[in-house]
């Protein structure tokens, strides 16, 4: 009861002052696959993680309530290793509002299967910026900074660098922990490589694309649809450049996991020359979604 009262006062203070934290993060925790478990633990974990993500100050910037970054985290627990130890997956999604519209563009949609944490019900959740004493809060903080970095990158060139660096520091702090997901040798598609790819100057065109695609492309489509679409088409050349440098790069998969359906919608009513150029790029850099991109041609034929 005392804890709920404190949370109510925090929310009330934010409403009264008009100042809010950076994230509006929906958190869902499911333990349906774990037989015989205490279901209240999952509800408490969800409430604790919601409070951790939404009521912590992640930056030095001041946000109003309507400026908070829309994101979602879905945690699916599949194994209870011991009384307080769980394994499963975490899916992280980020949405970005588009200027002068009610549309929110998917920027990030990533599933991380290296979710191995300890959680003690009713114990205060603490995150230490200099060490990994709690893998659960380190994973959550890591993705909070990745969310911030992606969002800031979409509004200004390389705007998210500071937050990617904070995420990288969490990776560095986690090199000696027993949990997977933090080390380079474990996989080419994990938390280590995500932030490494984002900060690696060799792949800088990727981040150039994130800015051009959103700020110069989508944000002007409500008023100048052809100009905005042309910017998005141009931004994909940056993705193509990165692909030709290293086709198996993790961030390329992440980009298309978020953007494939949106690209179909954007270019379905494109003019023939632009459509053909885009299809050539997409079929080169993202062949696994080729059946989706066929819809661009099909829609054009119907149109």
PDB file of N, CA, C and O in Angstrom, residues 22-78:
ATOM      1  N   UNK A  22      11.370  10.449 -19.694  1.00  0.00           N
ATOM      2  CA  UNK A  22      11.519  10.389 -21.148  1.00  0.00           C
ATOM      3  C   UNK A  22      10.634   9.334 -21.816  1.00  0.00           C
ATOM      4  O   UNK A  22      10.212   9.500 -22.960  1.00  0.00           O
ATOM      5  N   UNK A  23      10.382   8.223 -21.121  1.00  0.00           N
ATOM      6  CA  UNK A  23       9.735   7.082 -21.753  1.00  0.00           C
ATOM      7  C   UNK A  23       8.283   6.912 -21.334  1.00  0.00           C
ATOM      8  O   UNK A  23       7.935   7.102 -20.166  1.00  0.00           O
ATOM      9  N   UNK A  24       7.457   6.577 -22.298  1.00  0.00           N
ATOM     10  CA  UNK A  24       6.120   6.065 -22.017  1.00  0.00           C
ATOM     11  C   UNK A  24       6.152   4.618 -22.492  1.00  0.00           C
ATOM     12  O   UNK A  24       5.834   4.297 -23.631  1.00  0.00           O
ATOM     13  N   UNK A  25       6.583   3.750 -21.589  1.00  0.00           N
ATOM     14  CA  UNK A  25       6.914   2.372 -21.956  1.00  0.00           C
ATOM     15  C   UNK A  25       5.881   1.404 -21.390  1.00  0.00           C
ATOM     16  O   UNK A  25       5.727   1.281 -20.172  1.00  0.00           O
ATOM     17  N   UNK A  26       5.191   0.729 -22.276  1.00  0.00           N
ATOM     18  CA  UNK A  26       4.286  -0.332 -21.865  1.00  0.00           C
ATOM     19  C   UNK A  26       5.104  -1.594 -21.601  1.00  0.00           C
ATOM     20  O   UNK A  26       5.907  -2.003 -22.444  1.00  0.00           O
ATOM     21  N   UNK A  27       4.930  -2.192 -20.437  1.00  0.00           N
ATOM     22  CA  UNK A  27       5.692  -3.379 -20.066  1.00  0.00           C
ATOM     23  C   UNK A  27       4.729  -4.531 -19.802  1.00  0.00           C
ATOM     24  O   UNK A  27       3.764  -4.389 -19.055  1.00  0.00           O
ATOM     25  N   UNK A  28       4.997  -5.659 -20.435  1.00  0.00           N
ATOM     26  CA  UNK A  28       4.180  -6.848 -20.235  1.00  0.00           C
ATOM     27  C   UNK A  28       5.083  -8.022 -19.891  1.00  0.00           C
ATOM     28  O   UNK A  28       6.084  -8.265 -20.581  1.00  0.00           O
ATOM     29  N   UNK A  29       4.746  -8.756 -18.840  1.00  0.00           N
ATOM     30  CA  UNK A  29       5.501  -9.936 -18.426  1.00  0.00           C
ATOM     31  C   UNK A  29       4.559 -11.127 -18.404  1.00  0.00           C
ATOM     32  O   UNK A  29       3.523 -11.105 -17.736  1.00  0.00           O
ATOM     33  N   UNK A  30       4.909 -12.168 -19.154  1.00  0.00           N
ATOM     34  CA  UNK A  30       4.094 -13.376 -19.212  1.00  0.00           C
ATOM     35  C   UNK A  30       4.919 -14.577 -18.753  1.00  0.00           C
ATOM     36  O   UNK A  30       6.047 -14.779 -19.198  1.00  0.00           O
ATOM     37  N   UNK A  31       4.324 -15.376 -17.872  1.00  0.00           N
ATOM     38  CA  UNK A  31       4.965 -16.608 -17.421  1.00  0.00           C
ATOM     39  C   UNK A  31       4.061 -17.801 -17.611  1.00  0.00           C
ATOM     40  O   UNK A  31       4.163 -18.794 -16.872  1.00  0.00           O
ATOM     41  N   UNK A  32       3.199 -17.737 -18.622  1.00  0.00           N
ATOM     42  CA  UNK A  32       2.190 -18.781 -18.826  1.00  0.00           C
ATOM     43  C   UNK A  32       2.797 -20.150 -19.109  1.00  0.00           C
ATOM     44  O   UNK A  32       2.177 -21.177 -18.823  1.00  0.00           O
ATOM     45  N   UNK A  33       3.991 -20.172 -19.671  1.00  0.00           N
ATOM     46  CA  UNK A  33       4.601 -21.458 -20.002  1.00  0.00           C
ATOM     47  C   UNK A  33       5.236 -22.150 -18.797  1.00  0.00           C
ATOM     48  O   UNK A  33       5.632 -23.307 -18.874  1.00  0.00           O
ATOM     49  N   UNK A  34       5.347 -21.438 -17.692  1.00  0.00           N
ATOM     50  CA  UNK A  34       5.971 -22.011 -16.501  1.00  0.00           C
ATOM     51  C   UNK A  34       4.881 -22.622 -15.619  1.00  0.00           C
ATOM     52  O   UNK A  34       4.061 -21.894 -15.043  1.00  0.00           O
ATOM     53  N   UNK A  35       4.873 -23.902 -15.547  1.00  0.00           N
ATOM     54  CA  UNK A  35       3.839 -24.609 -14.796  1.00  0.00           C
ATOM     55  C   UNK A  35       4.101 -24.538 -13.292  1.00  0.00           C
ATOM     56  O   UNK A  35       5.235 -24.656 -12.840  1.00  0.00           O
ATOM     57  N   UNK A  36       3.039 -24.340 -12.528  1.00  0.00           N
ATOM     58  CA  UNK A  36       3.118 -24.388 -11.077  1.00  0.00           C
ATOM     59  C   UNK A  36       3.771 -23.186 -10.425  1.00  0.00           C
ATOM     60  O   UNK A  36       4.042 -23.197  -9.217  1.00  0.00           O
ATOM     61  N   UNK A  37       4.036 -22.145 -11.189  1.00  0.00           N
ATOM     62  CA  UNK A  37       4.694 -20.964 -10.629  1.00  0.00           C
ATOM     63  C   UNK A  37       3.689 -20.061  -9.919  1.00  0.00           C
ATOM     64  O   UNK A  37       2.484 -20.101 -10.194  1.00  0.00           O
ATOM     65  N   UNK A  38       4.196 -19.261  -9.013  1.00  0.00           N
ATOM     66  CA  UNK A  38       3.387 -18.269  -8.326  1.00  0.00           C
ATOM     67  C   UNK A  38       3.118 -17.117  -9.294  1.00  0.00           C
ATOM     68  O   UNK A  38       4.014 -16.344  -9.612  1.00  0.00           O
ATOM     69  N   UNK A  39       1.884 -16.997  -9.787  1.00  0.00           N
ATOM     70  CA  UNK A  39       1.552 -16.001 -10.806  1.00  0.00           C
ATOM     71  C   UNK A  39       1.731 -14.569 -10.308  1.00  0.00           C
ATOM     72  O   UNK A  39       1.977 -13.661 -11.094  1.00  0.00           O
ATOM     73  N   UNK A  40       1.642 -14.376  -9.029  1.00  0.00           N
ATOM     74  CA  UNK A  40       1.791 -13.031  -8.480  1.00  0.00           C
ATOM     75  C   UNK A  40       3.195 -12.482  -8.726  1.00  0.00           C
ATOM     76  O   UNK A  40       3.379 -11.270  -8.860  1.00  0.00           O
ATOM     77  N   UNK A  41       4.185 -13.386  -8.801  1.00  0.00           N
ATOM     78  CA  UNK A  41       5.564 -12.949  -9.063  1.00  0.00           C
ATOM     79  C   UNK A  41       5.648 -12.231 -10.402  1.00  0.00           C
ATOM     80  O   UNK A  41       6.318 -11.204 -10.534  1.00  0.00           O
ATOM     81  N   UNK A  42       4.956 -12.744 -11.400  1.00  0.00           N
ATOM     82  CA  UNK A  42       5.013 -12.141 -12.734  1.00  0.00           C
ATOM     83  C   UNK A  42       4.311 -10.784 -12.757  1.00  0.00           C
ATOM     84  O   UNK A  42       4.762  -9.850 -13.418  1.00  0.00           O
ATOM     85  N   UNK A  43       3.217 -10.681 -12.010  1.00  0.00           N
ATOM     86  CA  UNK A  43       2.513  -9.392 -11.930  1.00  0.00           C
ATOM     87  C   UNK A  43       3.374  -8.350 -11.210  1.00  0.00           C
ATOM     88  O   UNK A  43       3.436  -7.188 -11.616  1.00  0.00           O
ATOM     89  N   UNK A  44       4.038  -8.778 -10.144  1.00  0.00           N
ATOM     90  CA  UNK A  44       4.892  -7.865  -9.401  1.00  0.00           C
ATOM     91  C   UNK A  44       6.100  -7.448 -10.237  1.00  0.00           C
ATOM     92  O   UNK A  44       6.503  -6.276 -10.237  1.00  0.00           O
ATOM     93  N   UNK A  45       6.689  -8.398 -10.954  1.00  0.00           N
ATOM     94  CA  UNK A  45       7.806  -8.079 -11.827  1.00  0.00           C
ATOM     95  C   UNK A  45       7.377  -7.054 -12.877  1.00  0.00           C
ATOM     96  O   UNK A  45       8.098  -6.085 -13.154  1.00  0.00           O
ATOM     97  N   UNK A  46       6.218  -7.248 -13.462  1.00  0.00           N
ATOM     98  CA  UNK A  46       5.726  -6.316 -14.479  1.00  0.00           C
ATOM     99  C   UNK A  46       5.565  -4.910 -13.896  1.00  0.00           C
ATOM    100  O   UNK A  46       5.978  -3.921 -14.517  1.00  0.00           O
ATOM    101  N   UNK A  47       4.992  -4.816 -12.710  1.00  0.00           N
ATOM    102  CA  UNK A  47       4.808  -3.505 -12.076  1.00  0.00           C
ATOM    103  C   UNK A  47       6.151  -2.863 -11.746  1.00  0.00           C
ATOM    104  O   UNK A  47       6.340  -1.652 -11.955  1.00  0.00           O
ATOM    105  N   UNK A  48       7.095  -3.645 -11.270  1.00  0.00           N
ATOM    106  CA  UNK A  48       8.417  -3.113 -10.921  1.00  0.00           C
ATOM    107  C   UNK A  48       9.161  -2.615 -12.164  1.00  0.00           C
ATOM    108  O   UNK A  48       9.802  -1.555 -12.143  1.00  0.00           O
ATOM    109  N   UNK A  49       9.070  -3.379 -13.254  1.00  0.00           N
ATOM    110  CA  UNK A  49       9.771  -2.995 -14.478  1.00  0.00           C
ATOM    111  C   UNK A  49       9.112  -1.777 -15.127  1.00  0.00           C
ATOM    112  O   UNK A  49       9.791  -0.932 -15.706  1.00  0.00           O
ATOM    113  N   UNK A  50       7.797  -1.689 -15.015  1.00  0.00           N
ATOM    114  CA  UNK A  50       7.093  -0.506 -15.519  1.00  0.00           C
ATOM    115  C   UNK A  50       7.583   0.743 -14.784  1.00  0.00           C
ATOM    116  O   UNK A  50       7.891   1.772 -15.396  1.00  0.00           O
ATOM    117  N   UNK A  51       7.667   0.640 -13.483  1.00  0.00           N
ATOM    118  CA  UNK A  51       8.135   1.768 -12.682  1.00  0.00           C
ATOM    119  C   UNK A  51       9.597   2.092 -13.003  1.00  0.00           C
ATOM    120  O   UNK A  51       9.977   3.263 -13.121  1.00  0.00           O
ATOM    121  N   UNK A  52      10.405   1.070 -13.176  1.00  0.00           N
ATOM    122  CA  UNK A  52      11.828   1.273 -13.469  1.00  0.00           C
ATOM    123  C   UNK A  52      12.011   2.011 -14.794  1.00  0.00           C
ATOM    124  O   UNK A  52      12.813   2.950 -14.897  1.00  0.00           O
ATOM    125  N   UNK A  53      11.280   1.614 -15.816  1.00  0.00           N
ATOM    126  CA  UNK A  53      11.446   2.216 -17.141  1.00  0.00           C
ATOM    127  C   UNK A  53      10.833   3.610 -17.222  1.00  0.00           C
ATOM    128  O   UNK A  53      11.403   4.514 -17.852  1.00  0.00           O
ATOM    129  N   UNK A  54       9.697   3.809 -16.597  1.00  0.00           N
ATOM    130  CA  UNK A  54       8.950   5.051 -16.789  1.00  0.00           C
ATOM    131  C   UNK A  54       9.236   6.143 -15.769  1.00  0.00           C
ATOM    132  O   UNK A  54       9.003   7.324 -16.054  1.00  0.00           O
ATOM    133  N   UNK A  55       9.726   5.782 -14.617  1.00  0.00           N
ATOM    134  CA  UNK A  55       9.917   6.791 -13.568  1.00  0.00           C
ATOM    135  C   UNK A  55      11.377   7.112 -13.289  1.00  0.00           C
ATOM    136  O   UNK A  55      11.673   7.925 -12.416  1.00  0.00           O
ATOM    137  N   UNK A  56      12.264   6.495 -14.031  1.00  0.00           N
ATOM    138  CA  UNK A  56      13.677   6.818 -13.910  1.00  0.00           C
ATOM    139  C   UNK A  56      14.039   7.924 -14.896  1.00  0.00           C
ATOM    140  O   UNK A  56      13.525   7.976 -16.004  1.00  0.00           O
ATOM    141  N   UNK A  57      14.930   8.821 -14.491  1.00  0.00           N
ATOM    142  CA  UNK A  57      15.415   9.889 -15.359  1.00  0.00           C
ATOM    143  C   UNK A  57      16.610   9.373 -16.144  1.00  0.00           C
ATOM    144  O   UNK A  57      17.665   9.077 -15.577  1.00  0.00           O
ATOM    145  N   UNK A  58      16.450   9.249 -17.473  1.00  0.00           N
ATOM    146  CA  UNK A  58      17.470   8.638 -18.316  1.00  0.00           C
ATOM    147  C   UNK A  58      18.386   9.656 -18.997  1.00  0.00           C
ATOM    148  O   UNK A  58      19.458   9.298 -19.492  1.00  0.00           O
ATOM    149  N   UNK A  59      17.941  10.902 -19.101  1.00  0.00           N
ATOM    150  CA  UNK A  59      18.726  11.938 -19.782  1.00  0.00           C
ATOM    151  C   UNK A  59      18.733  13.201 -18.926  1.00  0.00           C
ATOM    152  O   UNK A  59      18.072  13.280 -17.882  1.00  0.00           O
ATOM    153  N   UNK A  60      19.447  14.222 -19.411  1.00  0.00           N
ATOM    154  CA  UNK A  60      19.447  15.527 -18.743  1.00  0.00           C
ATOM    155  C   UNK A  60      18.411  16.464 -19.346  1.00  0.00           C
ATOM    156  O   UNK A  60      18.344  17.638 -18.970  1.00  0.00           O
ATOM    157  N   UNK A  61      17.610  15.976 -20.265  1.00  0.00           N
ATOM    158  CA  UNK A  61      16.647  16.820 -20.968  1.00  0.00           C
ATOM    159  C   UNK A  61      15.304  16.848 -20.237  1.00  0.00           C
ATOM    160  O   UNK A  61      14.979  15.923 -19.488  1.00  0.00           O
ATOM    161  N   UNK A  62      14.565  17.893 -20.480  1.00  0.00           N
ATOM    162  CA  UNK A  62      13.246  18.057 -19.867  1.00  0.00           C
ATOM    163  C   UNK A  62      12.180  17.685 -20.894  1.00  0.00           C
ATOM    164  O   UNK A  62      12.170  18.220 -22.012  1.00  0.00           O
ATOM    165  N   UNK A  63      11.306  16.777 -20.532  1.00  0.00           N
ATOM    166  CA  UNK A  63      10.227  16.324 -21.404  1.00  0.00           C
ATOM    167  C   UNK A  63       8.883  16.752 -20.822  1.00  0.00           C
ATOM    168  O   UNK A  63       8.677  16.704 -19.612  1.00  0.00           O
ATOM    169  N   UNK A  64       7.956  17.116 -21.702  1.00  0.00           N
ATOM    170  CA  UNK A  64       6.572  17.278 -21.278  1.00  0.00           C
ATOM    171  C   UNK A  64       5.874  15.927 -21.432  1.00  0.00           C
ATOM    172  O   UNK A  64       6.411  14.998 -22.050  1.00  0.00           O
ATOM    173  N   UNK A  65       4.663  15.807 -20.894  1.00  0.00           N
ATOM    174  CA  UNK A  65       3.952  14.528 -20.939  1.00  0.00           C
ATOM    175  C   UNK A  65       3.737  14.053 -22.372  1.00  0.00           C
ATOM    176  O   UNK A  65       3.878  12.868 -22.671  1.00  0.00           O
ATOM    177  N   UNK A  66       3.403  14.973 -23.293  1.00  0.00           N
ATOM    178  CA  UNK A  66       3.109  14.562 -24.663  1.00  0.00           C
ATOM    179  C   UNK A  66       4.361  14.366 -25.514  1.00  0.00           C
ATOM    180  O   UNK A  66       4.264  13.998 -26.682  1.00  0.00           O
ATOM    181  N   UNK A  67       5.536  14.602 -24.945  1.00  0.00           N
ATOM    182  CA  UNK A  67       6.788  14.380 -25.667  1.00  0.00           C
ATOM    183  C   UNK A  67       7.421  13.026 -25.339  1.00  0.00           C
ATOM    184  O   UNK A  67       8.437  12.660 -25.927  1.00  0.00           O
ATOM    185  N   UNK A  68       6.842  12.295 -24.418  1.00  0.00           N
ATOM    186  CA  UNK A  68       7.454  11.039 -24.001  1.00  0.00           C
ATOM    187  C   UNK A  68       7.527  10.051 -25.160  1.00  0.00           C
ATOM    188  O   UNK A  68       6.673  10.019 -26.048  1.00  0.00           O
ATOM    189  N   UNK A  69       8.565   9.250 -25.159  1.00  0.00           N
ATOM    190  CA  UNK A  69       8.851   8.331 -26.252  1.00  0.00           C
ATOM    191  C   UNK A  69       8.005   7.069 -26.087  1.00  0.00           C
ATOM    192  O   UNK A  69       8.056   6.400 -25.055  1.00  0.00           O
ATOM    193  N   UNK A  70       7.240   6.748 -27.121  1.00  0.00           N
ATOM    194  CA  UNK A  70       6.353   5.587 -27.084  1.00  0.00           C
ATOM    195  C   UNK A  70       7.134   4.316 -27.385  1.00  0.00           C
ATOM    196  O   UNK A  70       7.748   4.183 -28.442  1.00  0.00           O
ATOM    197  N   UNK A  71       7.095   3.385 -26.452  1.00  0.00           N
ATOM    198  CA  UNK A  71       7.794   2.120 -26.649  1.00  0.00           C
ATOM    199  C   UNK A  71       7.093   1.015 -25.865  1.00  0.00           C
ATOM    200  O   UNK A  71       6.265   1.284 -24.993  1.00  0.00           O
ATOM    201  N   UNK A  72       7.439  -0.206 -26.209  1.00  0.00           N
ATOM    202  CA  UNK A  72       6.832  -1.367 -25.543  1.00  0.00           C
ATOM    203  C   UNK A  72       7.884  -2.427 -25.298  1.00  0.00           C
ATOM    204  O   UNK A  72       8.796  -2.606 -26.108  1.00  0.00           O
ATOM    205  N   UNK A  73       7.744  -3.119 -24.186  1.00  0.00           N
ATOM    206  CA  UNK A  73       8.616  -4.238 -23.860  1.00  0.00           C
ATOM    207  C   UNK A  73       7.753  -5.430 -23.464  1.00  0.00           C
ATOM    208  O   UNK A  73       6.903  -5.331 -22.578  1.00  0.00           O
ATOM    209  N   UNK A  74       7.962  -6.537 -24.176  1.00  0.00           N
ATOM    210  CA  UNK A  74       7.224  -7.768 -23.909  1.00  0.00           C
ATOM    211  C   UNK A  74       8.216  -8.835 -23.436  1.00  0.00           C
ATOM    212  O   UNK A  74       9.119  -9.227 -24.178  1.00  0.00           O
ATOM    213  N   UNK A  75       8.041  -9.292 -22.217  1.00  0.00           N
ATOM    214  CA  UNK A  75       8.916 -10.315 -21.652  1.00  0.00           C
ATOM    215  C   UNK A  75       8.125 -11.616 -21.536  1.00  0.00           C
ATOM    216  O   UNK A  75       7.042 -11.649 -20.943  1.00  0.00           O
ATOM    217  N   UNK A  76       8.677 -12.655 -22.128  1.00  0.00           N
ATOM    218  CA  UNK A  76       8.040 -13.970 -22.088  1.00  0.00           C
ATOM    219  C   UNK A  76       8.969 -14.924 -21.357  1.00  0.00           C
ATOM    220  O   UNK A  76      10.026 -15.293 -21.862  1.00  0.00           O
ATOM    221  N   UNK A  77       8.584 -15.309 -20.171  1.00  0.00           N
ATOM    222  CA  UNK A  77       9.383 -16.218 -19.356  1.00  0.00           C
ATOM    223  C   UNK A  77       8.974 -17.650 -19.677  1.00  0.00           C
ATOM    224  O   UNK A  77       7.792 -17.992 -19.649  1.00  0.00           O
ATOM    225  N   UNK A  78       9.967 -18.478 -19.986  1.00  0.00           N
ATOM    226  CA  UNK A  78       9.678 -19.852 -20.404  1.00  0.00           C
ATOM    227  C   UNK A  78      10.240 -20.912 -19.466  1.00  0.00           C
ATOM    228  O   UNK A  78       9.887 -22.085 -19.574  1.00  0.00           O
TER     229      UNK A  78
END
